[in-house]
Amino acid sequence: VGERQLLLYRPDFHASARFREGLVYHIFVDRFAKSGRAKVKPGAILDPDWEGGIPQYGPYPGAEVPNNVFFGGDLCGITEKLDYIAALGVKTIYLSPVFEASSNHKYDTGDYLKIDPMFGTDADMKTLCREAGKRGIAIILDGVFNHTGSDSVYFNREGHYPTVGAYQSERSPWAHWYSFRRFPDDYECWWGVADLPNVEETD
């Protein structure tokens, strides 16, 4: 299958009618709408220039970028814009990752069981889903399960979590999630990005 895996599907697969009846609207949470309610967490930088602010870039291709500059978009901001979104004919909102992570993009999951505080709370997520449902809009979460963040409860390379992560001990309860070529610093990661250690999906 390889490179064509996204082009193949089972002959008996039928997409939900929802996807034929309305638009799917993709939202990158940090840059869509801000309510001003979410608190800036330690290690994060809030850029107040919503209109003209420039995202971080590395000095050269492949350079590590902390991605810790935020613009303040949050779940409450999305909830406040639901009437506008519904007026566009949207039936599904596809959210970029919302779980706790150190970056602004959240593809480096830190804890799958927590909403990132820069985006809001569990209650804010429930409110968004409830209010979207009232308008006939479903919510899809972008789940990132083929890698986590190195700064996570599971890997814990930076030691920010009280748990013993896979980077810290081969006896960690999550050690079997990852593939180390040479413990602890040489491990498989997404596209060679050390901040995104791969998860063993077949384990």
PDB file of C-alpha atoms in Angstrom:
ATOM      1  CA  VAL A   1       0.000   0.000   0.000  1.00  0.00           C
ATOM      2  CA  GLY A   2       2.717   2.474   1.045  1.00  0.00           C
ATOM      3  CA  GLU A   3       2.379   5.948  -0.428  1.00  0.00           C
ATOM      4  CA  ARG A   4      -1.099   5.263  -1.841  1.00  0.00           C
ATOM      5  CA  GLN A   5      -2.680   4.234   1.440  1.00  0.00           C
ATOM      6  CA  LEU A   6      -4.814   7.388   1.648  1.00  0.00           C
ATOM      7  CA  LEU A   7      -6.281   6.701  -1.803  1.00  0.00           C
ATOM      8  CA  LEU A   8      -7.571   3.219  -1.040  1.00  0.00           C
ATOM      9  CA  TYR A   9     -10.811   2.331   0.689  1.00  0.00           C
ATOM     10  CA  ARG A  10     -13.009  -0.680   1.236  1.00  0.00           C
ATOM     11  CA  PRO A  11     -15.696  -1.138  -1.465  1.00  0.00           C
ATOM     12  CA  ASP A  12     -18.384  -1.491   1.225  1.00  0.00           C
ATOM     13  CA  PHE A  13     -17.384   1.737   3.046  1.00  0.00           C
ATOM     14  CA  HIS A  14     -20.084   4.398   3.179  1.00  0.00           C
ATOM     15  CA  ALA A  15     -19.352   7.902   4.439  1.00  0.00           C
ATOM     16  CA  SER A  16     -21.771   9.449   6.899  1.00  0.00           C
ATOM     17  CA  ALA A  17     -24.580  11.417   5.277  1.00  0.00           C
ATOM     18  CA  ARG A  18     -23.389  14.374   7.354  1.00  0.00           C
ATOM     19  CA  PHE A  19     -20.388  14.733   5.050  1.00  0.00           C
ATOM     20  CA  ARG A  20     -22.623  14.937   1.990  1.00  0.00           C
ATOM     21  CA  GLU A  21     -25.025  17.476   3.444  1.00  0.00           C
ATOM     22  CA  GLY A  22     -22.743  20.226   4.690  1.00  0.00           C
ATOM     23  CA  LEU A  23     -19.263  21.635   4.958  1.00  0.00           C
ATOM     24  CA  VAL A  24     -16.421  20.400   7.169  1.00  0.00           C
ATOM     25  CA  TYR A  25     -14.712  23.419   8.713  1.00  0.00           C
ATOM     26  CA  HIS A  26     -11.122  22.963   9.943  1.00  0.00           C
ATOM     27  CA  ILE A  27     -10.104  25.156  12.871  1.00  0.00           C
ATOM     28  CA  PHE A  28      -6.569  25.715  14.135  1.00  0.00           C
ATOM     29  CA  VAL A  29      -7.595  26.587  17.664  1.00  0.00           C
ATOM     30  CA  ASP A  30      -4.850  29.071  18.629  1.00  0.00           C
ATOM     31  CA  ARG A  31      -5.567  31.308  15.612  1.00  0.00           C
ATOM     32  CA  PHE A  32      -9.331  31.157  15.106  1.00  0.00           C
ATOM     33  CA  ALA A  33     -10.983  33.234  17.841  1.00  0.00           C
ATOM     34  CA  LYS A  34     -10.025  34.282  21.356  1.00  0.00           C
ATOM     35  CA  SER A  35     -12.327  34.881  24.279  1.00  0.00           C
ATOM     36  CA  GLY A  36      -9.579  36.140  26.572  1.00  0.00           C
ATOM     37  CA  ARG A  37     -10.568  33.654  29.283  1.00  0.00           C
ATOM     38  CA  ALA A  38      -7.754  31.121  28.969  1.00  0.00           C
ATOM     39  CA  LYS A  39      -4.718  31.666  31.185  1.00  0.00           C
ATOM     40  CA  VAL A  40      -1.149  31.789  29.890  1.00  0.00           C
ATOM     41  CA  LYS A  41       0.660  28.746  31.238  1.00  0.00           C
ATOM     42  CA  PRO A  42       4.321  28.606  32.353  1.00  0.00           C
ATOM     43  CA  GLY A  43       6.727  28.440  29.421  1.00  0.00           C
ATOM     44  CA  ALA A  44       4.259  29.976  26.978  1.00  0.00           C
ATOM     45  CA  ILE A  45       4.536  33.419  25.383  1.00  0.00           C
ATOM     46  CA  LEU A  46       1.395  35.317  24.365  1.00  0.00           C
ATOM     47  CA  ASP A  47       1.757  37.478  21.245  1.00  0.00           C
ATOM     48  CA  PRO A  48      -0.773  40.332  21.583  1.00  0.00           C
ATOM     49  CA  ASP A  49      -0.648  41.152  17.855  1.00  0.00           C
ATOM     50  CA  TRP A  50      -3.608  39.046  16.691  1.00  0.00           C
ATOM     51  CA  GLU A  51      -3.762  40.654  13.233  1.00  0.00           C
ATOM     52  CA  GLY A  52      -0.090  41.003  12.311  1.00  0.00           C
ATOM     53  CA  GLY A  53       1.793  38.614  14.557  1.00  0.00           C
ATOM     54  CA  ILE A  54       4.214  36.250  12.830  1.00  0.00           C
ATOM     55  CA  PRO A  55       4.599  32.596  13.902  1.00  0.00           C
ATOM     56  CA  GLN A  56       7.992  31.299  14.927  1.00  0.00           C
ATOM     57  CA  TYR A  57      10.359  30.041  12.248  1.00  0.00           C
ATOM     58  CA  GLY A  58      13.641  28.187  12.553  1.00  0.00           C
ATOM     59  CA  PRO A  59      16.845  29.840  11.292  1.00  0.00           C
ATOM     60  CA  TYR A  60      17.210  27.042   8.727  1.00  0.00           C
ATOM     61  CA  PRO A  61      15.106  24.113   7.447  1.00  0.00           C
ATOM     62  CA  GLY A  62      14.957  21.369  10.055  1.00  0.00           C
ATOM     63  CA  ALA A  63      16.022  23.611  12.939  1.00  0.00           C
ATOM     64  CA  GLU A  64      14.195  23.000  16.212  1.00  0.00           C
ATOM     65  CA  VAL A  65      11.509  25.556  16.958  1.00  0.00           C
ATOM     66  CA  PRO A  66       9.931  25.717  20.443  1.00  0.00           C
ATOM     67  CA  ASN A  67       6.486  26.669  19.054  1.00  0.00           C
ATOM     68  CA  ASN A  68       5.659  28.226  22.417  1.00  0.00           C
ATOM     69  CA  VAL A  69       4.338  31.545  21.103  1.00  0.00           C
ATOM     70  CA  PHE A  70       0.550  31.679  21.284  1.00  0.00           C
ATOM     71  CA  PHE A  71      -1.983  34.155  19.938  1.00  0.00           C
ATOM     72  CA  GLY A  72      -4.754  33.306  22.381  1.00  0.00           C
ATOM     73  CA  GLY A  73      -7.357  31.431  20.379  1.00  0.00           C
ATOM     74  CA  ASP A  74      -9.390  29.130  22.620  1.00  0.00           C
ATOM     75  CA  LEU A  75     -12.431  26.884  22.850  1.00  0.00           C
ATOM     76  CA  CYS A  76     -14.667  29.610  24.276  1.00  0.00           C
ATOM     77  CA  GLY A  77     -13.733  31.786  21.297  1.00  0.00           C
ATOM     78  CA  ILE A  78     -14.966  29.055  18.953  1.00  0.00           C
ATOM     79  CA  THR A  79     -18.208  28.699  20.926  1.00  0.00           C
ATOM     80  CA  GLU A  80     -18.804  32.434  20.552  1.00  0.00           C
ATOM     81  CA  LYS A  81     -18.478  32.101  16.756  1.00  0.00           C
ATOM     82  CA  LEU A  82     -20.843  29.141  16.317  1.00  0.00           C
ATOM     83  CA  ASP A  83     -23.683  31.180  14.825  1.00  0.00           C
ATOM     84  CA  TYR A  84     -21.276  32.520  12.186  1.00  0.00           C
ATOM     85  CA  ILE A  85     -19.961  29.011  11.474  1.00  0.00           C
ATOM     86  CA  ALA A  86     -23.492  27.594  11.189  1.00  0.00           C
ATOM     87  CA  ALA A  87     -24.457  30.377   8.769  1.00  0.00           C
ATOM     88  CA  LEU A  88     -21.748  29.113   6.398  1.00  0.00           C
ATOM     89  CA  GLY A  89     -23.545  25.762   6.093  1.00  0.00           C
ATOM     90  CA  VAL A  90     -21.045  23.929   8.275  1.00  0.00           C
ATOM     91  CA  LYS A  91     -22.161  20.544   9.620  1.00  0.00           C
ATOM     92  CA  THR A  92     -18.830  19.404  11.082  1.00  0.00           C
ATOM     93  CA  ILE A  93     -16.006  21.260  12.828  1.00  0.00           C
ATOM     94  CA  TYR A  94     -12.650  19.516  12.626  1.00  0.00           C
ATOM     95  CA  LEU A  95     -10.464  20.841  15.448  1.00  0.00           C
ATOM     96  CA  SER A  96      -6.695  20.787  15.500  1.00  0.00           C
ATOM     97  CA  PRO A  97      -5.436  18.918  18.621  1.00  0.00           C
ATOM     98  CA  VAL A  98      -6.738  20.292  21.925  1.00  0.00           C
ATOM     99  CA  PHE A  99      -5.042  18.028  24.479  1.00  0.00           C
ATOM    100  CA  GLU A 100      -2.337  19.235  26.836  1.00  0.00           C
ATOM    101  CA  ALA A 101       0.952  19.864  25.028  1.00  0.00           C
ATOM    102  CA  SER A 102       3.800  22.349  25.221  1.00  0.00           C
ATOM    103  CA  SER A 103       3.479  23.710  21.668  1.00  0.00           C
ATOM    104  CA  ASN A 104       0.903  25.989  20.072  1.00  0.00           C
ATOM    105  CA  HIS A 105      -0.017  23.350  17.472  1.00  0.00           C
ATOM    106  CA  LYS A 106      -0.533  20.540  20.053  1.00  0.00           C
ATOM    107  CA  TYR A 107       0.689  17.736  17.791  1.00  0.00           C
ATOM    108  CA  ASP A 108       3.184  16.955  20.574  1.00  0.00           C
ATOM    109  CA  THR A 109       0.628  15.537  23.012  1.00  0.00           C
ATOM    110  CA  GLY A 110       1.618  15.760  26.660  1.00  0.00           C
ATOM    111  CA  ASP A 111      -1.473  14.175  28.234  1.00  0.00           C
ATOM    112  CA  TYR A 112      -4.375  12.660  26.300  1.00  0.00           C
ATOM    113  CA  LEU A 113      -6.654  13.022  29.338  1.00  0.00           C
ATOM    114  CA  LYS A 114      -6.454  16.812  29.719  1.00  0.00           C
ATOM    115  CA  ILE A 115      -7.545  19.800  27.648  1.00  0.00           C
ATOM    116  CA  ASP A 116      -4.638  22.214  27.302  1.00  0.00           C
ATOM    117  CA  PRO A 117      -5.165  25.132  29.706  1.00  0.00           C
ATOM    118  CA  MET A 118      -4.212  27.628  26.971  1.00  0.00           C
ATOM    119  CA  PHE A 119      -7.351  26.468  25.156  1.00  0.00           C
ATOM    120  CA  GLY A 120      -9.633  26.183  28.182  1.00  0.00           C
ATOM    121  CA  THR A 121     -11.073  23.494  30.423  1.00  0.00           C
ATOM    122  CA  ASP A 122     -12.983  20.226  30.168  1.00  0.00           C
ATOM    123  CA  ALA A 123     -16.121  22.261  30.850  1.00  0.00           C
ATOM    124  CA  ASP A 124     -15.312  24.585  27.944  1.00  0.00           C
ATOM    125  CA  MET A 125     -14.939  21.558  25.647  1.00  0.00           C
ATOM    126  CA  LYS A 126     -18.285  20.160  26.789  1.00  0.00           C
ATOM    127  CA  THR A 127     -19.946  23.542  26.269  1.00  0.00           C
ATOM    128  CA  LEU A 128     -18.544  23.792  22.742  1.00  0.00           C
ATOM    129  CA  CYS A 129     -19.822  20.315  21.865  1.00  0.00           C
ATOM    130  CA  ARG A 130     -23.241  20.972  23.409  1.00  0.00           C
ATOM    131  CA  GLU A 131     -23.722  24.349  21.723  1.00  0.00           C
ATOM    132  CA  ALA A 132     -22.477  23.030  18.380  1.00  0.00           C
ATOM    133  CA  GLY A 133     -24.924  20.131  18.674  1.00  0.00           C
ATOM    134  CA  LYS A 134     -27.808  22.568  19.162  1.00  0.00           C
ATOM    135  CA  ARG A 135     -26.911  24.020  15.761  1.00  0.00           C
ATOM    136  CA  GLY A 136     -26.625  20.629  14.082  1.00  0.00           C
ATOM    137  CA  ILE A 137     -22.825  20.761  14.047  1.00  0.00           C
ATOM    138  CA  ALA A 138     -20.665  17.781  15.026  1.00  0.00           C
ATOM    139  CA  ILE A 139     -17.149  18.122  16.454  1.00  0.00           C
ATOM    140  CA  ILE A 140     -14.234  15.965  15.318  1.00  0.00           C
ATOM    141  CA  LEU A 141     -11.026  16.035  17.344  1.00  0.00           C
ATOM    142  CA  ASP A 142      -7.686  15.572  15.623  1.00  0.00           C
ATOM    143  CA  GLY A 143      -6.266  12.641  17.578  1.00  0.00           C
ATOM    144  CA  VAL A 144      -2.501  12.234  17.326  1.00  0.00           C
ATOM    145  CA  PHE A 145      -1.679   8.654  18.245  1.00  0.00           C
ATOM    146  CA  ASN A 146       1.355   7.679  16.166  1.00  0.00           C
ATOM    147  CA  HIS A 147       3.636   9.915  18.238  1.00  0.00           C
ATOM    148  CA  THR A 148       3.573  11.908  21.469  1.00  0.00           C
ATOM    149  CA  GLY A 149       5.565  14.861  22.682  1.00  0.00           C
ATOM    150  CA  SER A 150       8.949  14.295  24.278  1.00  0.00           C
ATOM    151  CA  ASP A 151       7.571  16.610  26.974  1.00  0.00           C
ATOM    152  CA  SER A 152       4.737  14.288  27.954  1.00  0.00           C
ATOM    153  CA  VAL A 153       3.543  12.210  30.865  1.00  0.00           C
ATOM    154  CA  TYR A 154       4.456   9.161  28.744  1.00  0.00           C
ATOM    155  CA  PHE A 155       7.992  10.027  27.562  1.00  0.00           C
ATOM    156  CA  ASN A 156       8.917  12.846  29.992  1.00  0.00           C
ATOM    157  CA  ARG A 157      12.290  13.732  28.485  1.00  0.00           C
ATOM    158  CA  GLU A 158      12.177  17.190  30.047  1.00  0.00           C
ATOM    159  CA  GLY A 159      11.109  15.884  33.477  1.00  0.00           C
ATOM    160  CA  HIS A 160       8.128  18.230  33.771  1.00  0.00           C
ATOM    161  CA  TYR A 161       5.746  15.462  34.864  1.00  0.00           C
ATOM    162  CA  PRO A 162       5.828  13.621  38.222  1.00  0.00           C
ATOM    163  CA  THR A 163       5.548  10.250  36.466  1.00  0.00           C
ATOM    164  CA  VAL A 164       8.482   8.111  35.311  1.00  0.00           C
ATOM    165  CA  GLY A 165       8.417   8.367  31.533  1.00  0.00           C
ATOM    166  CA  ALA A 166       9.928   6.052  28.930  1.00  0.00           C
ATOM    167  CA  TYR A 167      12.923   8.373  28.462  1.00  0.00           C
ATOM    168  CA  GLN A 168      13.728   8.166  32.169  1.00  0.00           C
ATOM    169  CA  SER A 169      13.543   4.427  32.703  1.00  0.00           C
ATOM    170  CA  GLU A 170      13.226   1.254  30.686  1.00  0.00           C
ATOM    171  CA  ARG A 171      10.891   0.095  33.480  1.00  0.00           C
ATOM    172  CA  SER A 172       8.464   2.941  32.865  1.00  0.00           C
ATOM    173  CA  PRO A 173       4.874   1.766  32.314  1.00  0.00           C
ATOM    174  CA  TRP A 174       5.099   3.473  28.900  1.00  0.00           C
ATOM    175  CA  ALA A 175       8.507   2.137  27.867  1.00  0.00           C
ATOM    176  CA  HIS A 176       6.925  -0.391  25.491  1.00  0.00           C
ATOM    177  CA  TRP A 177       5.201   2.456  23.632  1.00  0.00           C
ATOM    178  CA  TYR A 178       8.491   3.614  22.093  1.00  0.00           C
ATOM    179  CA  SER A 179      11.338   2.152  20.065  1.00  0.00           C
ATOM    180  CA  PHE A 180      14.827   2.969  21.309  1.00  0.00           C
ATOM    181  CA  ARG A 181      17.833   2.194  19.139  1.00  0.00           C
ATOM    182  CA  ARG A 182      20.096   3.156  22.033  1.00  0.00           C
ATOM    183  CA  PHE A 183      18.516   4.134  25.344  1.00  0.00           C
ATOM    184  CA  PRO A 184      17.716   6.885  26.153  1.00  0.00           C
ATOM    185  CA  ASP A 185      18.778   9.436  23.514  1.00  0.00           C
ATOM    186  CA  ASP A 186      18.491   7.506  20.259  1.00  0.00           C
ATOM    187  CA  TYR A 187      14.862   6.701  19.526  1.00  0.00           C
ATOM    188  CA  GLU A 188      12.511   6.603  16.558  1.00  0.00           C
ATOM    189  CA  CYS A 189      10.625   9.825  16.034  1.00  0.00           C
ATOM    190  CA  TRP A 190       8.269  11.417  13.542  1.00  0.00           C
ATOM    191  CA  TRP A 191      10.221  12.681  10.522  1.00  0.00           C
ATOM    192  CA  GLY A 192      13.359  12.767  12.663  1.00  0.00           C
ATOM    193  CA  VAL A 193      11.937  15.456  14.981  1.00  0.00           C
ATOM    194  CA  ALA A 194      13.306  14.623  18.428  1.00  0.00           C
ATOM    195  CA  ASP A 195      10.395  16.381  20.150  1.00  0.00           C
ATOM    196  CA  LEU A 196       7.975  13.838  18.600  1.00  0.00           C
ATOM    197  CA  PRO A 197       8.944  10.283  19.601  1.00  0.00           C
ATOM    198  CA  ASN A 198       7.049   7.644  17.627  1.00  0.00           C
ATOM    199  CA  VAL A 199       4.600   5.322  19.326  1.00  0.00           C
ATOM    200  CA  GLU A 200       4.647   1.605  18.496  1.00  0.00           C
ATOM    201  CA  GLU A 201       1.223   1.368  16.864  1.00  0.00           C
ATOM    202  CA  THR A 202       1.286  -2.414  16.452  1.00  0.00           C
ATOM    203  CA  ASP A 203       2.136  -3.201  20.086  1.00  0.00           C
TER     204      ASP A 203
END
